[in-house]
Short mmCIF file of C-alpha atoms and ligand atoms in Angstrom, two decimals:
data_model
loop_
_atom_site.label_atom_id
_atom_site.label_comp_id
_atom_site.label_asym_id
_atom_site.label_seq_id
_atom_site.Cartn_x
_atom_site.Cartn_y
_atom_site.Cartn_z
CA MET A 1 -11.07 -9.82 -11.77
CA LEU A 2 -8.42 -9.63 -14.47
CA LEU A 3 -6.24 -6.81 -15.71
CA GLN A 4 -6.25 -7.16 -19.49
CA LYS A 5 -4.20 -4.20 -20.64
CA VAL A 6 -2.70 -0.91 -19.61
CA ARG A 7 -1.82 2.08 -21.77
CA ILE A 8 0.71 4.50 -20.38
CA GLN A 9 1.48 7.97 -21.72
CA GLY A 10 3.89 10.56 -20.37
CA PHE A 11 4.46 8.45 -17.29
CA ARG A 12 8.05 8.31 -15.91
CA ASN A 13 10.29 6.94 -18.71
CA PHE A 14 7.36 5.87 -20.94
CA SER A 15 6.26 8.32 -23.59
CA GLU A 16 3.61 5.96 -24.90
CA LYS A 17 3.24 2.23 -24.52
CA LEU A 18 0.55 -0.43 -24.49
CA PHE A 19 0.93 -3.53 -22.31
CA GLU A 20 -1.26 -6.60 -22.58
CA PHE A 21 -1.25 -9.17 -19.82
CA SER A 22 -1.86 -12.88 -19.62
CA ASP A 23 -4.70 -14.23 -17.45
CA GLY A 24 -1.98 -16.26 -15.75
CA THR A 25 1.56 -15.01 -15.40
CA THR A 26 3.29 -12.27 -17.38
CA ILE A 27 7.03 -11.79 -17.02
CA VAL A 28 8.47 -8.36 -17.77
CA VAL A 29 12.16 -8.59 -18.61
CA GLY A 30 14.45 -5.61 -18.97
CA PRO A 31 17.78 -4.23 -17.78
CA ASN A 32 17.97 -1.93 -14.77
CA GLY A 33 16.49 1.45 -15.49
CA SER A 34 14.25 0.18 -18.28
CA GLY A 35 11.04 1.00 -16.40
CA LYS A 36 9.99 -2.29 -14.78
CA THR A 37 9.20 -0.72 -11.43
CA ASN A 38 7.61 2.25 -13.22
CA LEU A 39 5.18 -0.08 -14.97
CA LEU A 40 4.17 -1.67 -11.68
CA GLU A 41 3.81 1.81 -10.18
CA ALA A 42 1.40 2.73 -12.98
CA ILE A 43 -0.67 -0.41 -12.32
CA TYR A 44 -0.63 0.25 -8.58
CA LEU A 45 -1.80 3.80 -9.26
CA LEU A 46 -4.79 2.45 -11.20
CA SER A 47 -5.59 0.25 -8.24
CA VAL A 48 -5.06 2.41 -5.19
CA GLY A 49 -5.20 5.88 -6.76
CA LYS A 50 -1.80 6.65 -5.23
CA SER A 51 1.83 5.72 -5.85
CA PHE A 52 3.73 3.35 -3.60
CA LYS A 53 6.88 5.44 -3.85
CA ALA A 54 6.40 8.96 -5.24
CA ARG A 55 6.64 11.64 -2.58
CA VAL A 56 5.02 14.24 -4.79
CA GLU A 57 2.66 12.95 -7.39
CA ASP A 58 3.91 15.01 -10.32
CA GLU A 59 7.18 13.12 -9.91
CA MET A 60 5.44 10.47 -12.02
CA ILE A 61 4.97 12.77 -15.02
CA SER A 62 7.73 12.37 -17.62
CA TYR A 63 10.40 15.05 -17.26
CA LYS A 64 9.47 17.02 -20.36
CA LYS A 65 5.73 16.43 -20.31
CA GLY A 66 2.90 18.27 -18.62
CA LEU A 67 0.55 15.33 -18.34
CA ALA A 68 0.72 11.66 -17.42
CA HIS A 69 -2.10 9.38 -18.46
CA THR A 70 -2.54 5.77 -17.42
CA LYS A 71 -5.50 3.75 -18.51
CA GLY A 72 -6.27 0.15 -17.68
CA ARG A 73 -8.97 -2.29 -18.67
CA VAL A 74 -10.22 -4.64 -16.01
CA LEU A 75 -12.44 -7.60 -16.75
CA TYR A 76 -14.87 -8.50 -14.03
CA ASN A 77 -17.38 -11.31 -14.68
CA ASP A 78 -17.13 -10.66 -18.43
CA ILE A 79 -17.87 -6.98 -17.92
CA SER A 80 -15.00 -4.66 -18.73
CA THR A 81 -14.27 -1.49 -16.79
CA ASP A 82 -11.89 1.27 -17.83
CA LEU A 83 -9.84 2.88 -15.09
CA GLU A 84 -7.90 6.06 -15.69
CA VAL A 85 -5.57 8.32 -13.77
CA VAL A 86 -4.58 11.67 -15.25
CA LEU A 87 -1.81 13.65 -13.56
CA THR A 88 -0.78 17.22 -14.32
CA ARG A 89 1.52 19.83 -12.78
CA GLY A 90 -1.50 22.01 -12.04
CA GLU A 91 -1.93 23.46 -15.50
CA ILE A 92 -2.17 22.43 -19.12
CA SER A 93 -1.16 24.92 -21.86
CA GLY A 94 -1.43 27.86 -19.49
CA GLU A 95 -4.88 26.86 -18.16
CA ARG A 96 -5.38 25.65 -14.61
CA ALA A 97 -6.05 21.94 -14.40
CA PRO A 98 -6.59 19.54 -11.50
CA LYS A 99 -3.35 17.82 -10.46
CA LYS A 100 -5.03 14.44 -10.39
CA ARG A 101 -8.16 13.07 -11.96
CA LEU A 102 -9.51 9.57 -11.36
CA LEU A 103 -12.04 8.11 -13.77
CA VAL A 104 -14.04 4.92 -14.02
CA ASN A 105 -15.60 4.38 -17.44
CA ASN A 106 -14.93 8.03 -18.26
CA THR A 107 -16.76 9.23 -15.16
CA PRO A 108 -14.76 11.23 -12.58
CA LYS A 109 -14.60 9.57 -9.16
CA ARG A 110 -13.49 10.54 -5.70
CA LEU A 111 -10.54 8.58 -4.34
CA VAL A 112 -12.75 6.66 -1.93
CA ASP A 113 -14.92 5.41 -4.82
CA PHE A 114 -12.09 4.85 -7.27
CA ALA A 115 -9.95 2.51 -5.21
CA SER A 116 -11.96 -0.68 -5.33
CA ASN A 117 -12.00 -1.64 -8.97
CA LEU A 118 -8.63 -3.32 -9.20
CA ARG A 119 -7.02 -4.97 -6.21
CA VAL A 120 -3.29 -5.58 -6.18
CA VAL A 121 -0.70 -6.96 -3.80
CA LEU A 122 2.84 -5.78 -4.47
CA PHE A 123 5.93 -7.70 -3.36
CA SER A 124 9.12 -5.68 -3.64
CA PRO A 125 12.63 -5.72 -2.19
CA GLU A 126 11.66 -2.61 -0.20
CA ASP A 127 9.16 -4.71 1.78
CA LEU A 128 12.04 -5.40 4.14
CA ASP A 129 11.58 -1.81 5.33
CA LEU A 130 8.46 -3.10 7.11
CA VAL A 131 10.75 -4.75 9.63
CA LEU A 132 13.67 -2.34 9.54
CA GLU A 133 12.27 1.15 9.13
CA SER A 134 10.06 3.60 10.97
CA PRO A 135 6.45 3.15 12.21
CA SER A 136 5.05 5.28 9.37
CA ILE A 137 6.02 2.52 6.91
CA ARG A 138 4.10 -0.04 8.96
CA ARG A 139 1.07 2.23 9.26
CA ARG A 140 1.15 2.73 5.49
CA PHE A 141 1.11 -1.04 5.07
CA LEU A 142 -1.94 -1.42 7.34
CA ASP A 143 -3.67 1.41 5.52
CA SER A 144 -3.00 0.04 2.08
CA VAL A 145 -4.30 -3.45 2.90
CA LEU A 146 -7.37 -2.22 4.74
CA SER A 147 -8.15 0.53 2.24
CA GLN A 148 -8.15 -2.01 -0.55
CA SER A 149 -10.53 -4.31 1.24
CA ASP A 150 -12.94 -1.96 3.01
CA TYR A 151 -14.79 1.13 1.76
CA GLU A 152 -15.57 2.23 5.31
CA TYR A 153 -11.87 2.12 6.19
CA ARG A 154 -11.00 4.34 3.22
CA ARG A 155 -13.70 6.80 4.24
CA SER A 156 -12.67 6.82 7.90
CA LEU A 157 -9.00 7.24 7.06
CA LEU A 158 -9.60 10.25 4.82
CA ALA A 159 -11.90 11.81 7.44
CA TYR A 160 -9.40 11.11 10.21
CA GLU A 161 -6.46 12.59 8.30
CA LYS A 162 -8.38 15.71 7.41
CA GLY A 163 -9.69 16.07 10.97
CA LEU A 164 -6.20 15.65 12.36
CA ARG A 165 -4.86 18.53 10.28
CA ARG A 166 -7.74 20.77 11.38
CA ARG A 167 -7.40 19.81 15.03
CA ASN A 168 -3.66 20.45 15.01
CA ARG A 169 -4.24 23.91 13.58
CA ILE A 170 -6.72 24.65 16.37
CA LEU A 171 -4.24 23.44 19.00
CA ILE A 172 -1.75 25.94 17.61
CA SER A 173 -4.35 28.73 17.66
CA ILE A 174 -5.12 27.91 21.31
CA ARG A 175 -1.45 28.26 22.10
CA GLU A 176 -0.71 31.30 19.95
CA GLU A 177 -3.96 33.25 20.08
CA GLY A 178 -5.69 31.92 23.17
CA ALA A 179 -8.57 30.46 21.17
CA PRO A 180 -11.13 28.67 23.39
CA ARG A 181 -10.83 24.91 23.86
CA THR A 182 -14.45 24.51 22.76
CA HIS A 183 -13.17 24.89 19.19
CA LEU A 184 -11.80 21.39 19.60
CA THR A 185 -15.03 19.66 20.60
CA PHE A 186 -16.30 18.89 17.11
CA TRP A 187 -12.92 17.59 15.94
CA ASP A 188 -12.40 15.52 19.09
CA LYS A 189 -15.63 13.67 18.36
CA LEU A 190 -14.77 13.21 14.71
CA LEU A 191 -11.31 11.86 15.47
CA ILE A 192 -12.60 9.52 18.17
CA LYS A 193 -15.32 8.09 15.95
CA ASN A 194 -13.15 7.56 12.87
CA GLY A 195 -10.03 6.72 14.86
CA ASN A 196 -11.77 3.91 16.69
CA TYR A 197 -12.81 2.39 13.40
CA LEU A 198 -9.20 2.50 12.19
CA THR A 199 -7.98 0.90 15.42
CA SER A 200 -10.47 -1.95 15.41
CA SER A 201 -9.86 -2.67 11.72
CA ARG A 202 -6.11 -2.72 12.24
CA GLN A 203 -6.54 -5.04 15.20
CA LYS A 204 -8.62 -7.37 13.06
CA LEU A 205 -5.99 -7.43 10.30
CA ILE A 206 -3.16 -8.05 12.75
CA ASP A 207 -5.13 -10.89 14.37
CA PHE A 208 -5.71 -12.38 10.92
CA ILE A 209 -2.00 -12.23 10.10
CA ASN A 210 -1.13 -13.83 13.44
CA ASP A 211 -3.53 -16.67 12.70
CA SER A 212 -2.06 -17.36 9.29
CA PRO A 213 0.19 -20.40 8.85
CA SER A 214 3.93 -20.08 9.29
CA LEU A 215 6.20 -20.87 6.34
CA ASN A 216 8.56 -23.17 8.14
CA GLU A 217 9.56 -24.02 11.70
CA THR A 218 10.18 -20.37 12.61
CA GLU A 219 6.98 -18.79 13.84
CA PHE A 220 6.42 -15.06 13.75
CA ASN A 221 4.05 -12.86 15.59
CA LEU A 222 2.97 -9.23 15.20
CA GLU A 223 2.42 -7.23 18.34
CA TYR A 224 0.06 -4.29 17.85
CA ASP A 225 1.42 -1.24 19.64
CA LEU A 226 -1.71 0.84 19.44
CA SER A 227 -2.35 4.42 20.39
CA GLY A 228 -6.01 4.59 21.33
CA ILE A 229 -8.07 7.74 21.10
CA SER A 230 -10.91 8.52 23.52
CA GLU A 231 -12.22 11.46 25.52
CA GLU A 232 -10.24 10.28 28.52
CA ARG A 233 -7.00 9.97 26.60
CA LEU A 234 -7.44 13.39 25.02
CA ALA A 235 -8.19 14.91 28.43
CA GLN A 236 -5.09 13.28 29.84
CA TYR A 237 -2.87 14.90 27.19
CA ALA A 238 -4.78 18.20 26.95
CA ARG A 239 -2.00 20.51 28.18
CA GLU A 240 0.82 18.72 26.43
CA GLU A 241 -1.09 18.82 23.15
CA VAL A 242 -1.48 22.59 23.28
CA ALA A 243 2.20 22.99 24.12
CA ALA A 244 3.19 20.67 21.26
CA GLY A 245 0.64 22.12 18.84
CA MET A 246 -0.34 18.65 17.74
CA THR A 247 -2.50 15.67 18.54
CA LEU A 248 -0.48 13.22 20.61
CA VAL A 249 -2.74 10.18 20.74
CA GLY A 250 -4.57 8.21 18.08
CA PRO A 251 -3.94 5.73 15.27
CA HIS A 252 -1.59 8.16 13.50
CA ARG A 253 0.78 7.09 16.28
CA ASP A 254 0.21 3.33 15.92
CA ASP A 255 2.93 0.81 15.30
CA PHE A 256 3.41 -2.94 15.29
CA ILE A 257 6.41 -5.05 16.18
CA PHE A 258 7.64 -8.19 14.45
CA LYS A 259 8.53 -10.91 16.89
CA VAL A 260 9.89 -14.39 16.54
CA LYS A 261 7.73 -16.62 18.69
CA PRO A 262 9.39 -18.26 21.64
CA GLY A 263 10.66 -21.71 20.76
CA LYS A 264 13.29 -24.20 21.82
CA ALA A 265 16.13 -21.75 21.37
CA SER A 266 14.70 -19.02 23.54
CA ARG A 267 11.80 -18.85 25.88
CA ARG A 268 11.00 -15.21 25.33
CA GLY A 269 9.76 -13.79 22.04
CA ARG A 270 12.54 -11.90 20.28
CA GLU A 271 12.22 -8.74 18.25
CA LEU A 272 12.95 -9.52 14.63
CA VAL A 273 14.52 -6.14 13.90
CA ALA A 274 17.13 -6.55 16.61
CA TYR A 275 17.76 -10.29 16.74
CA GLY A 276 16.70 -11.69 13.39
CA SER A 277 19.14 -12.60 10.66
CA ARG A 278 18.53 -10.97 7.30
CA GLY A 279 17.10 -14.29 6.10
CA GLU A 280 14.68 -14.46 9.03
CA GLN A 281 13.65 -10.86 8.45
CA ARG A 282 12.91 -11.61 4.79
CA MET A 283 10.90 -14.63 5.84
CA GLY A 284 8.90 -12.56 8.33
CA VAL A 285 8.05 -10.08 5.62
CA LEU A 286 7.08 -12.83 3.21
CA TRP A 287 4.81 -14.32 5.86
CA VAL A 288 3.05 -10.97 6.26
CA LYS A 289 2.73 -10.38 2.53
CA LEU A 290 1.22 -13.81 1.92
CA ALA A 291 -1.23 -13.13 4.74
CA GLU A 292 -2.08 -9.84 3.03
CA LEU A 293 -2.96 -11.78 -0.09
CA SER A 294 -5.32 -14.09 1.78
CA TYR A 295 -6.79 -11.24 3.81
CA ILE A 296 -7.78 -9.28 0.70
CA LYS A 297 -9.16 -12.41 -0.87
CA SER A 298 -11.16 -13.42 2.18
CA GLU A 299 -12.54 -9.91 2.77
CA THR A 300 -13.43 -9.07 -0.82
CA LYS A 301 -14.11 -12.58 -2.15
CA GLU A 302 -11.93 -11.66 -5.08
CA ASP A 303 -8.50 -12.68 -6.34
CA PRO A 304 -6.13 -9.73 -6.23
CA LEU A 305 -3.54 -9.19 -8.93
CA LEU A 306 -0.07 -10.15 -7.76
CA LEU A 307 2.81 -7.81 -8.64
CA LEU A 308 6.30 -9.18 -7.98
CA ASP A 309 9.01 -6.58 -8.48
CA ASP A 310 12.31 -8.34 -8.94
CA ILE A 311 12.09 -10.26 -5.68
CA PHE A 312 13.27 -13.72 -6.66
CA SER A 313 16.98 -12.98 -6.55
CA GLU A 314 16.65 -12.14 -2.85
CA LEU A 315 14.79 -15.25 -1.80
CA ASP A 316 16.26 -18.63 -1.04
CA LYS A 317 15.08 -21.74 -2.80
CA SER A 318 12.33 -22.77 -0.40
CA HIS A 319 10.82 -19.30 -0.34
CA ARG A 320 10.96 -19.00 -4.10
CA LYS A 321 8.88 -22.15 -4.19
CA ILE A 322 6.28 -20.65 -1.87
CA VAL A 323 5.98 -17.49 -3.95
CA LYS A 324 5.84 -19.50 -7.16
CA LEU A 325 2.94 -21.45 -5.72
CA ALA A 326 1.06 -18.18 -5.16
CA THR A 327 1.61 -17.17 -8.79
CA LYS A 328 -0.36 -20.26 -9.83
CA LYS A 329 -3.42 -19.10 -7.90
CA PHE A 330 -3.53 -15.44 -8.93
CA GLN A 331 -3.04 -13.38 -12.04
CA THR A 332 0.59 -12.31 -11.71
CA ILE A 333 3.00 -9.82 -13.22
CA ILE A 334 6.67 -10.50 -12.46
CA THR A 335 9.56 -8.21 -13.31
CA THR A 336 13.15 -9.34 -13.63
CA ALA A 337 16.44 -8.10 -15.01
CA ASP A 338 17.57 -11.65 -15.69
CA PRO A 339 16.70 -12.82 -19.24
CA HIS A 340 17.19 -16.48 -18.18
CA PHE A 341 14.72 -16.23 -15.33
CA ILE A 342 11.80 -17.11 -17.58
CA LYS A 343 13.11 -20.69 -17.89
CA ASN A 344 11.76 -21.34 -14.41
CA PHE A 345 8.20 -20.83 -15.59
CA LYS A 346 6.02 -22.65 -18.07
CA GLY A 347 3.30 -21.17 -20.24
CA VAL A 348 3.90 -17.57 -19.32
CA GLU A 349 3.73 -14.46 -21.46
CA LYS A 350 6.83 -12.34 -21.86
CA ILE A 351 7.20 -8.59 -22.30
CA GLU A 352 10.60 -7.13 -23.09
CA LEU A 353 11.65 -3.64 -22.09
CA LYS A 354 14.64 -2.04 -23.74
CA GLY A 355 17.27 -0.23 -21.69
N1 ADP B 401 9.47 11.52 -14.17
C1 ADP B 401 10.31 10.81 -14.93
N2 ADP B 401 10.47 11.11 -16.24
C2 ADP B 401 11.31 10.39 -17.02
N3 ADP B 401 12.04 9.34 -16.57
C3 ADP B 401 11.92 9.01 -15.29
C4 ADP B 401 11.04 9.70 -14.39
N4 ADP B 401 11.14 9.14 -13.17
C5 ADP B 401 12.02 8.12 -13.30
N5 ADP B 401 12.49 8.04 -14.57
C6 ADP B 401 13.47 7.08 -15.10
O1 ADP B 401 13.02 5.77 -14.89
C7 ADP B 401 14.15 4.91 -14.79
C8 ADP B 401 14.00 3.93 -13.67
O2 ADP B 401 12.96 3.11 -13.96
P1 ADP B 401 12.63 1.85 -13.05
O3 ADP B 401 11.24 1.49 -13.35
O4 ADP B 401 13.01 2.12 -11.65
O5 ADP B 401 13.64 0.81 -13.69
P2 ADP B 401 13.80 -0.74 -13.36
O6 ADP B 401 12.80 -1.09 -12.32
O7 ADP B 401 13.57 -1.42 -14.67
O8 ADP B 401 15.21 -0.88 -12.92
C9 ADP B 401 15.35 5.77 -14.52
O9 ADP B 401 16.20 5.70 -15.61
C10 ADP B 401 14.79 7.15 -14.35
O10 ADP B 401 15.62 8.12 -14.90
MG1 MG B 402 13.07 -1.78 -10.39
#
């Protein structure tokens, strides 16, 4: 699978631009604010159908425009596929319009069917948040990896999220209006069925990551802190859930913890967030991201596209080498603000963005 080109219109700071990519490595050079991350966001959107950073999707539409259009051409065994995402603010020239449309070869698709035509793995400086920030960031990571590699996961996740919203509303109506508990039965079953699929898939991914080779003498380990959902667990929390007006158990409460494996220095595993140096934390994240790359490849039997957003300046020499090795195996797009950076690479294509 190769991404040949992308055309972007009315997207963030791009009014209209065509990008063509090398089969190997393409380096995008431009000063800060020139749109490097925006370009990767557009590519990610064509892959996953969602942004990796926008909180509201119309954030991606250029300030003065009403419509953002991104279109990419993917080559897959000599067959080309056109992927498109069209975003609006809910109307175009006074007429109501869908806020987001996803198309494959001009045919509208649901999100669950759209997100399998282009697989990407993004490395960015914000990846450090995986170690440092809240559980929701780690759940989003699990979801993005598993959604990209498994249709059934995408379907279960959408069903679970929708079911969760419905069930929470019913819990509130039990509390406020004395609605009968039997209103929950259908949603309990739906959440248990889909939730268990999410849990077992996440366990499988975490096991895979834990089995992947360490990058140097420091060994890391992820500990899955899972919130299981079952009839027993729901029964156990029945009263508290009504009082809280929300579902208190299930994979929407999952987390995982980065640990440094016990070694010579200490006999107990240490939590990376509390005890790791910044360098160790970066290494832990890199270890997970490289495992993500091999997981997607091993599950889908396809090479994902590698997107590296200005990460080299943060890595030390040995880790730069490891990442550079990965760029040789996968189609890669690298962004950098440093015009001299390209000297480190041979035979790459260059795209310049103006400030
Ligand atoms: N919706 C938008 N419309 C127009 N410009 C935007 C929009 N969202 C962000 N930008 C602009 O994009 C620029 C940042 O682009 P970014 O891709 O983060 O730059 P880089 O990664 O090259 O440093 C900022 O100047 C910001 O004003
Ligand atoms: Mg950037």
